[in-house]
PDB file of C-alpha atoms in Angstrom:
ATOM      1  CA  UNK A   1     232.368  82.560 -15.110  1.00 33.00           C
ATOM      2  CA  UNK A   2     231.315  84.060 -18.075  1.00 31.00           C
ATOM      3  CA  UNK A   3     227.458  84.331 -18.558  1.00 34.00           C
ATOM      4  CA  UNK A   4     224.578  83.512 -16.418  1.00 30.00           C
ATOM      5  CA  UNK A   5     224.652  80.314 -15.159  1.00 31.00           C
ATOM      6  CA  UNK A   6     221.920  77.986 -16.834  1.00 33.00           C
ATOM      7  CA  UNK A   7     219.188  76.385 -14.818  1.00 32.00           C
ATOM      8  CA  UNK A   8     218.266  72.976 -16.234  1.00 32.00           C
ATOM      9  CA  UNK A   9     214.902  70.999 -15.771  1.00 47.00           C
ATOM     10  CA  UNK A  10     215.360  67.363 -15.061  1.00 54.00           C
ATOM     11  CA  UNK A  11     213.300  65.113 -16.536  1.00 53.00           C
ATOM     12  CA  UNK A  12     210.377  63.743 -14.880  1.00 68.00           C
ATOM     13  CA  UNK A  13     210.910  60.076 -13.795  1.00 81.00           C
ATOM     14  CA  UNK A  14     209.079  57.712 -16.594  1.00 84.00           C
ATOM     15  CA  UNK A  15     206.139  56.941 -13.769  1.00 87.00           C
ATOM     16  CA  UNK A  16     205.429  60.590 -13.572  1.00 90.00           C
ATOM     17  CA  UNK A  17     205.079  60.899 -17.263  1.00 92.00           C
ATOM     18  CA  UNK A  18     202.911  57.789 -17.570  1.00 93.00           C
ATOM     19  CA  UNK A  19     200.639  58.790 -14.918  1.00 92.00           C
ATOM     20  CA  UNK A  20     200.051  61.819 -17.047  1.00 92.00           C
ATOM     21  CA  UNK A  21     199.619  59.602 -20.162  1.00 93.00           C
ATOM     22  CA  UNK A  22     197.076  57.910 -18.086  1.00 92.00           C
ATOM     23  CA  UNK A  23     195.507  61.106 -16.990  1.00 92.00           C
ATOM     24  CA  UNK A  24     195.242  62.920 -20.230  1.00 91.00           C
ATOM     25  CA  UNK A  25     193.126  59.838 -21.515  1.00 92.00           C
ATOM     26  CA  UNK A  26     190.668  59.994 -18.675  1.00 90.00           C
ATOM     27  CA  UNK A  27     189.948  63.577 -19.017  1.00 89.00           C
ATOM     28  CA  UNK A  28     190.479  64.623 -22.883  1.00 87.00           C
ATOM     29  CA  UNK A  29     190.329  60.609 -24.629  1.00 87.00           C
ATOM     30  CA  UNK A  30     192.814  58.934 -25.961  1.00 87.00           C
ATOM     31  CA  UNK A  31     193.091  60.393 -29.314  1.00 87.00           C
ATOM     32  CA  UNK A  32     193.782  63.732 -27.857  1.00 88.00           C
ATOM     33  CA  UNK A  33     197.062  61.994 -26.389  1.00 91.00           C
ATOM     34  CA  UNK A  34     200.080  62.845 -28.530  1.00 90.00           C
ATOM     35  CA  UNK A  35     203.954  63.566 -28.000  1.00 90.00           C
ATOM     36  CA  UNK A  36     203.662  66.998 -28.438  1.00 90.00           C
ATOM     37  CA  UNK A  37     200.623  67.346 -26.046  1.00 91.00           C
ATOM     38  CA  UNK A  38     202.341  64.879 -23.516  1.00 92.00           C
ATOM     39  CA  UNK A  39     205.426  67.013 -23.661  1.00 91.00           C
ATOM     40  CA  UNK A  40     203.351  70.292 -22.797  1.00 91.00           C
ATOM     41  CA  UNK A  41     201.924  68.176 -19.930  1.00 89.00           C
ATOM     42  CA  UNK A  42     205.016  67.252 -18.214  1.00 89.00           C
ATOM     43  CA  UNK A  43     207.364  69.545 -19.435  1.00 90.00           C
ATOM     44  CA  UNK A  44     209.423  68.138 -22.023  1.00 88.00           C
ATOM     45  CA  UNK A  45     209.638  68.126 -25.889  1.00 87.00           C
ATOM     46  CA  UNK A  46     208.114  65.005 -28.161  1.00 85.00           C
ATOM     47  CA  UNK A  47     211.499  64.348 -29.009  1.00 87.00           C
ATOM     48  CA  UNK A  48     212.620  64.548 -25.514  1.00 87.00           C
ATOM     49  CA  UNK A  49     209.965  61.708 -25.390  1.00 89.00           C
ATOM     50  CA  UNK A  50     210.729  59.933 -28.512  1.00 89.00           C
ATOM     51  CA  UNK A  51     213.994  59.017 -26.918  1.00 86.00           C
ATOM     52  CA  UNK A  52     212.787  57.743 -23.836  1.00 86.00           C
ATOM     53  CA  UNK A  53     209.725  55.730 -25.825  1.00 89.00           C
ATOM     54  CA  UNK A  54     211.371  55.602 -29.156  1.00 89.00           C
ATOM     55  CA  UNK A  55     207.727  55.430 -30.618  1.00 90.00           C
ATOM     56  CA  UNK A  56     203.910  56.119 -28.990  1.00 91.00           C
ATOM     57  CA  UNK A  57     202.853  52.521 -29.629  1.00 92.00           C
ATOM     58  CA  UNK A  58     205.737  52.160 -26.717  1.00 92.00           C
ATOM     59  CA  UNK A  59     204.568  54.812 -24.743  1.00 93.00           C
ATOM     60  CA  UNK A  60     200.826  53.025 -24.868  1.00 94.00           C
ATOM     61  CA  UNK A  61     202.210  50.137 -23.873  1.00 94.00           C
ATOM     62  CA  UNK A  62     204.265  51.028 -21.378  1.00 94.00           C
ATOM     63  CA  UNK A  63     201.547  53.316 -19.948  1.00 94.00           C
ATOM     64  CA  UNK A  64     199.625  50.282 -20.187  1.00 95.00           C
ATOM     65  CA  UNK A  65     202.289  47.788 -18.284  1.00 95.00           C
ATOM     66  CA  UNK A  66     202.001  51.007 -15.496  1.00 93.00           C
ATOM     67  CA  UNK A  67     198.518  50.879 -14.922  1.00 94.00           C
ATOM     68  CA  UNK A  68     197.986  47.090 -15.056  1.00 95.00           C
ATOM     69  CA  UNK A  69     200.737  46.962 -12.088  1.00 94.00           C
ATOM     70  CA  UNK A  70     198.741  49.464 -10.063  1.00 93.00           C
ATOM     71  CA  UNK A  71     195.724  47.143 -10.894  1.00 95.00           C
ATOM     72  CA  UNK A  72     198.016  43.935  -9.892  1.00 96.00           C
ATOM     73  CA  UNK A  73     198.848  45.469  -6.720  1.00 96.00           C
ATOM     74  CA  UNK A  74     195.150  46.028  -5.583  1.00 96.00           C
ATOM     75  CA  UNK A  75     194.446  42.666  -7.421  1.00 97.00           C
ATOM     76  CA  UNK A  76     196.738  40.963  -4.973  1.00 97.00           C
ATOM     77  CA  UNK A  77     195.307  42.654  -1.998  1.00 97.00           C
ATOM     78  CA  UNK A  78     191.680  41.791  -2.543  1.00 96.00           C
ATOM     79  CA  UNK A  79     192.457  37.783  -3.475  1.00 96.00           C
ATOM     80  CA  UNK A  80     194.425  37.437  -0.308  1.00 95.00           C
ATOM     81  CA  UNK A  81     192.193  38.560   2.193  1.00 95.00           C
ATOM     82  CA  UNK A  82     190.701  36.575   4.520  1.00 96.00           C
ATOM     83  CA  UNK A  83     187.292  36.185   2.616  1.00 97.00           C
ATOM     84  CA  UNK A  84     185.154  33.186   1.127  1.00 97.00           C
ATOM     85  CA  UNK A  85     186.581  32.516  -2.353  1.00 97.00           C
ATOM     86  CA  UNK A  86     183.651  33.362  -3.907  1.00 96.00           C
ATOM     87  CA  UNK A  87     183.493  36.941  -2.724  1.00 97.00           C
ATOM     88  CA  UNK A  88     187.460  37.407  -3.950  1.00 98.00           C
ATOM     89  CA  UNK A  89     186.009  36.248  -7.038  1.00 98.00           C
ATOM     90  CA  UNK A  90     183.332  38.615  -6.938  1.00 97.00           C
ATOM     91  CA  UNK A  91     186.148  41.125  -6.137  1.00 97.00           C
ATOM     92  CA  UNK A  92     187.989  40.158  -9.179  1.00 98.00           C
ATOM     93  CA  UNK A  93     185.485  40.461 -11.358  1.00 98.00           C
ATOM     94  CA  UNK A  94     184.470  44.061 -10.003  1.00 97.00           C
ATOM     95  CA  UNK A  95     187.682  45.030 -10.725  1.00 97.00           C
ATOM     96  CA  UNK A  96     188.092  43.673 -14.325  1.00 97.00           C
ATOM     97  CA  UNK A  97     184.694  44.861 -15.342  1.00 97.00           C
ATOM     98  CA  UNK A  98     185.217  48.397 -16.445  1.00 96.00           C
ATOM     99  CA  UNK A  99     183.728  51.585 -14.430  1.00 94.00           C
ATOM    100  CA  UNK A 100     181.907  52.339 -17.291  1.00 91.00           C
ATOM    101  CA  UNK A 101     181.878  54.096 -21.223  1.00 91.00           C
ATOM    102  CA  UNK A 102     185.706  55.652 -21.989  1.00 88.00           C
ATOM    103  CA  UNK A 103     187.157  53.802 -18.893  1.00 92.00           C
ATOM    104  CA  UNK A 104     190.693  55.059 -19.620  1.00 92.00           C
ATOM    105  CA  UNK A 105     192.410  51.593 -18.667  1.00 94.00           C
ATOM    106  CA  UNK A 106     190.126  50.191 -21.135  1.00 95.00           C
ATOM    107  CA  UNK A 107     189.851  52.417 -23.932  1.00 93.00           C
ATOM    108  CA  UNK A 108     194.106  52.009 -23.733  1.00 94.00           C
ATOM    109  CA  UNK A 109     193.784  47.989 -23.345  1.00 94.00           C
ATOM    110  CA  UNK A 110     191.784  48.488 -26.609  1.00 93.00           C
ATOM    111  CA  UNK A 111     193.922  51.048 -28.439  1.00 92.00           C
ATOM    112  CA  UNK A 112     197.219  48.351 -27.605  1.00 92.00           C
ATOM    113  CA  UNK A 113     195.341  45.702 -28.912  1.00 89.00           C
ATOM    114  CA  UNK A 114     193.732  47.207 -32.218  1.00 88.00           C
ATOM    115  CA  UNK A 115     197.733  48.165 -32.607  1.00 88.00           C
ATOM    116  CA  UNK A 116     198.789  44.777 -31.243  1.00 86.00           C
ATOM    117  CA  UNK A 117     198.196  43.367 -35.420  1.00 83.00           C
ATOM    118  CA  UNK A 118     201.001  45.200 -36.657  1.00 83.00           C
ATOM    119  CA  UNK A 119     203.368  44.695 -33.321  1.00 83.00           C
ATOM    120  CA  UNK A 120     206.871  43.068 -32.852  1.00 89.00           C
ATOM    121  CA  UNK A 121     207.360  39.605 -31.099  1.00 90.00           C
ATOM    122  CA  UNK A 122     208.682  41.971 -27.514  1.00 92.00           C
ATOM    123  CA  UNK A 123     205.192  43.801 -27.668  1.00 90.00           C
ATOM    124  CA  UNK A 124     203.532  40.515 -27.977  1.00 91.00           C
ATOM    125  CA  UNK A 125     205.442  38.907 -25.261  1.00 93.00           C
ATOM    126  CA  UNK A 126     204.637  41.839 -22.754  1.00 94.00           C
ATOM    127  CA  UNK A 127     200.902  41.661 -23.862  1.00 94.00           C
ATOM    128  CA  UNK A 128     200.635  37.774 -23.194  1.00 93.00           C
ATOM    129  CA  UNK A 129     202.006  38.925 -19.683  1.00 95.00           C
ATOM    130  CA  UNK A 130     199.374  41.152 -18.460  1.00 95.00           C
ATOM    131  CA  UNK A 131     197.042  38.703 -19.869  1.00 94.00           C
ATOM    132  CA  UNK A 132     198.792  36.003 -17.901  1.00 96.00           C
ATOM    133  CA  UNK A 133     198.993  37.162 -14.480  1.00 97.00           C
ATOM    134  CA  UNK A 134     194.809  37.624 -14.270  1.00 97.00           C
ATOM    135  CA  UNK A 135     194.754  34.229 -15.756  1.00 98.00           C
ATOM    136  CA  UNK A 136     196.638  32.277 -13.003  1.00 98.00           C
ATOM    137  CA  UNK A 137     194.891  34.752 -10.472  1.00 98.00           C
ATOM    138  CA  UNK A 138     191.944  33.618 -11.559  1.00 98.00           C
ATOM    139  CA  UNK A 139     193.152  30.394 -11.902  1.00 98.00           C
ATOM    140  CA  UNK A 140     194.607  30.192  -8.392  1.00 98.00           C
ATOM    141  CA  UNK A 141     192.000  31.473  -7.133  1.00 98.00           C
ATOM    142  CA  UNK A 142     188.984  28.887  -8.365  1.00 98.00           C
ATOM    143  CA  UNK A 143     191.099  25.875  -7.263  1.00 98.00           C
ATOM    144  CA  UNK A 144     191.493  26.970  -4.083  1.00 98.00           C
ATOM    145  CA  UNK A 145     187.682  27.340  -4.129  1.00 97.00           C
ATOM    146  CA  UNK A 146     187.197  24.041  -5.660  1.00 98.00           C
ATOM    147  CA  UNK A 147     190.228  22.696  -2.858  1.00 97.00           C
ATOM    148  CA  UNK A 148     187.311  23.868   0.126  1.00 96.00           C
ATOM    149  CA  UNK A 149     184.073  23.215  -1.541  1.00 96.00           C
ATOM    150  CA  UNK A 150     182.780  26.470  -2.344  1.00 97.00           C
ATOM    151  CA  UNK A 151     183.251  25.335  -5.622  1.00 98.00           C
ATOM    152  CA  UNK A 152     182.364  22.790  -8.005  1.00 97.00           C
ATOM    153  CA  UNK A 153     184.509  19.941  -9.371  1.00 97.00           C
ATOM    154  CA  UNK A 154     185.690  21.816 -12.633  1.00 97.00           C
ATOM    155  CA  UNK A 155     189.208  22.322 -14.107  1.00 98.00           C
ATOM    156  CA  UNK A 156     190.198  25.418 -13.206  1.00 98.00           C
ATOM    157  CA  UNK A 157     191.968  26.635 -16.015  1.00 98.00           C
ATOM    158  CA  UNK A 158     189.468  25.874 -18.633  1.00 98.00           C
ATOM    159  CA  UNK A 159     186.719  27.201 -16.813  1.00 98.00           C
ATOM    160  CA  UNK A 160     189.005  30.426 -16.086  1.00 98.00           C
ATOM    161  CA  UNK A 161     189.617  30.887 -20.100  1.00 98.00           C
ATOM    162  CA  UNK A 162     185.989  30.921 -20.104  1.00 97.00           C
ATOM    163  CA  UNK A 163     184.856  33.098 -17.474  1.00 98.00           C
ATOM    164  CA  UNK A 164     187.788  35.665 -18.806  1.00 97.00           C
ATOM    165  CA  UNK A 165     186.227  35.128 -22.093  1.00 97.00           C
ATOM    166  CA  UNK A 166     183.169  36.425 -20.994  1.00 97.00           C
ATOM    167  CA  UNK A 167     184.347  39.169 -18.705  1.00 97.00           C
ATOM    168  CA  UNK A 168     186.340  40.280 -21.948  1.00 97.00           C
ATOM    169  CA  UNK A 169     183.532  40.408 -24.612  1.00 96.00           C
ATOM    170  CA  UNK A 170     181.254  42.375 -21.924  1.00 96.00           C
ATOM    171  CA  UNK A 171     183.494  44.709 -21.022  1.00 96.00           C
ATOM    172  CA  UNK A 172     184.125  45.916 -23.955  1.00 95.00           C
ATOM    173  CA  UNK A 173     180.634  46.810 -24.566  1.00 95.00           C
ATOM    174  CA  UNK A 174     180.286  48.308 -21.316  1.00 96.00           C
ATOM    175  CA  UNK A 175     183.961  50.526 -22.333  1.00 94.00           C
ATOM    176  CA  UNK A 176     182.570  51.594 -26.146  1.00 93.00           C
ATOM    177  CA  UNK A 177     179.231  52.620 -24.442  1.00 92.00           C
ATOM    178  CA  UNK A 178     177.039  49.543 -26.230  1.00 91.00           C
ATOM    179  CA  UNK A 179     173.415  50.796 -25.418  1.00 88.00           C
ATOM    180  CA  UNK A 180     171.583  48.674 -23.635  1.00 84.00           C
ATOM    181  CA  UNK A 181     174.744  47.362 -22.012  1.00 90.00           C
ATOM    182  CA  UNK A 182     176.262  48.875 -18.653  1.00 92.00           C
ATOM    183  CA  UNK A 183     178.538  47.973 -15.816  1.00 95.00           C
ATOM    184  CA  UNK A 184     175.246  46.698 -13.455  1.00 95.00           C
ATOM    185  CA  UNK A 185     174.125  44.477 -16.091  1.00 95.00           C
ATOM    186  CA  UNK A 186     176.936  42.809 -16.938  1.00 96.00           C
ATOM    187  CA  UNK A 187     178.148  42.260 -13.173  1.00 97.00           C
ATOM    188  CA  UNK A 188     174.522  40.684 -12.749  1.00 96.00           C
ATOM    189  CA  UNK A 189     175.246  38.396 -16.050  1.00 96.00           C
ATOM    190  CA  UNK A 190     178.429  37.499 -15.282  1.00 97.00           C
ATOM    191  CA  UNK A 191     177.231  36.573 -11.248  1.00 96.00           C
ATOM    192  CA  UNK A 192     174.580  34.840 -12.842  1.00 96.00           C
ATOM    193  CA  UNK A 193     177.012  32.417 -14.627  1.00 97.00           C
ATOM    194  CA  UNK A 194     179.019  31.793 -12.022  1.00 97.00           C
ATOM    195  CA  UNK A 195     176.181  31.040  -9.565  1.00 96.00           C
ATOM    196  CA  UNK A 196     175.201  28.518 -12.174  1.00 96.00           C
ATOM    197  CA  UNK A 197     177.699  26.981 -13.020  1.00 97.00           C
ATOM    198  CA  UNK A 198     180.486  27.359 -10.757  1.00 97.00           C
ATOM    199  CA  UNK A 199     178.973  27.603  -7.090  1.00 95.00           C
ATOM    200  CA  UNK A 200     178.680  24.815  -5.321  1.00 91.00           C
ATOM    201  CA  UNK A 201     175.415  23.432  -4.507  1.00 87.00           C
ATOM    202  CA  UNK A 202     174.295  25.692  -1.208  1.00 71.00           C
ATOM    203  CA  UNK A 203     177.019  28.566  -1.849  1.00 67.00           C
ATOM    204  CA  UNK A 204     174.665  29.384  -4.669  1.00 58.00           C
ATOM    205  CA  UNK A 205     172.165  30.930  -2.184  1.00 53.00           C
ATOM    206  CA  UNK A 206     174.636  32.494   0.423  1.00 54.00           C
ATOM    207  CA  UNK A 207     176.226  33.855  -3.071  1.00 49.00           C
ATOM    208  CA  UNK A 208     175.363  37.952  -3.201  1.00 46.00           C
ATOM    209  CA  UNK A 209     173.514  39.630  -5.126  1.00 42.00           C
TER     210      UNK A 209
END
């Protein structure tokens, strides 16, 4: 054999380099989170990259689609536990809220949508399915609560627009660091709502805090 015989790196599986993705936005922001910084990260080049993600609104996205199934998975676990439906709402509405200002899941969820104007009918299509499987979570879960009166007689996917509606516009105030807006308050607004409007009369008080 002529020569030293090369050694060559294989590349990290896609989860490992959207993990980092995820991780370089949680400790340095997003806009510190390029190809070429990626690559350093994990070991391969930005064009190494570029042909795996062909572009970095894909590699948001896709990042994005990563985390949210992390998010599903725990999602899942809290709403079916055996628990009164309105602490699995609760629950749910802990874990949409974000942690607080430069949340990484949120500050992406933003950056996707901001670039979401200017995406192709296959980005849309993947957006409108995150979106989705809260919704009919959410949905699920406040008919089954209306099904064992916990719950008021409303229509739950209506009312579920709504409440997502609201958990939407507050959390991004409580992800852009809004003063006079944090993660307590809105969790006590948003409870708030639901104890009046959604609680069946006498869950309202055994509701928590």
């Amino acid at each position: 054999m002529a020569g030293a015989a090369r050694t060559r790196r294989n590349a990290p599986p896609r989860e490992e380099v959207l993990a980092a993705a995820m991780d370089m936005i949680a400790e340095r922001g997003l806009e510190k989170l390029t190809m070429a910084a990626l690559g350093r990260e994990v070991g391969m080049s930005s064009g190494h990259l570029l042909y795996y993600f062909h572009s970095k609104d894909e590699l948001l996205l896709r990042t994005l689609e990563w985390s949210e199934g992390r998010l599903g998975a725990e999602r899942g676990r809290l709403l079916t536990r055996n628990a009164p439906a309105r602490e699995r709402l609760a629950a749910y509405v802990d874990l949409y809220v974000p942690d607080g200002h430069r949340d990484p899941h949120w500050t992406l969820w933003l950056e996707v949508w901001n670039r979401s104007q200017n995406a192709d009918d296959d980005a849309r299509t993947r957006q409108a399915a995150i979106e989705g499987a809260w919704h009919r979570d959410l949905v699920a879960l406040i008919a089954e609560g209306v099904s064992r009166g916990e719950f008021r007689e409303v229509d739950a996917d209506r009312f579920a627009t709504r409440v997502r509606a609201l958990l939407d516009g507050f959390s991004i105030h409580v992800a852009i660091g809004l003063r006079g807006t944090d993660r307590e308050q809105v969790l006590a607004h948003v409870g708030e709502f639901i104890a009046e409007t959604l609680l069946a009369p006498g869950e309202a008080g055994a509701a928590s805090p």
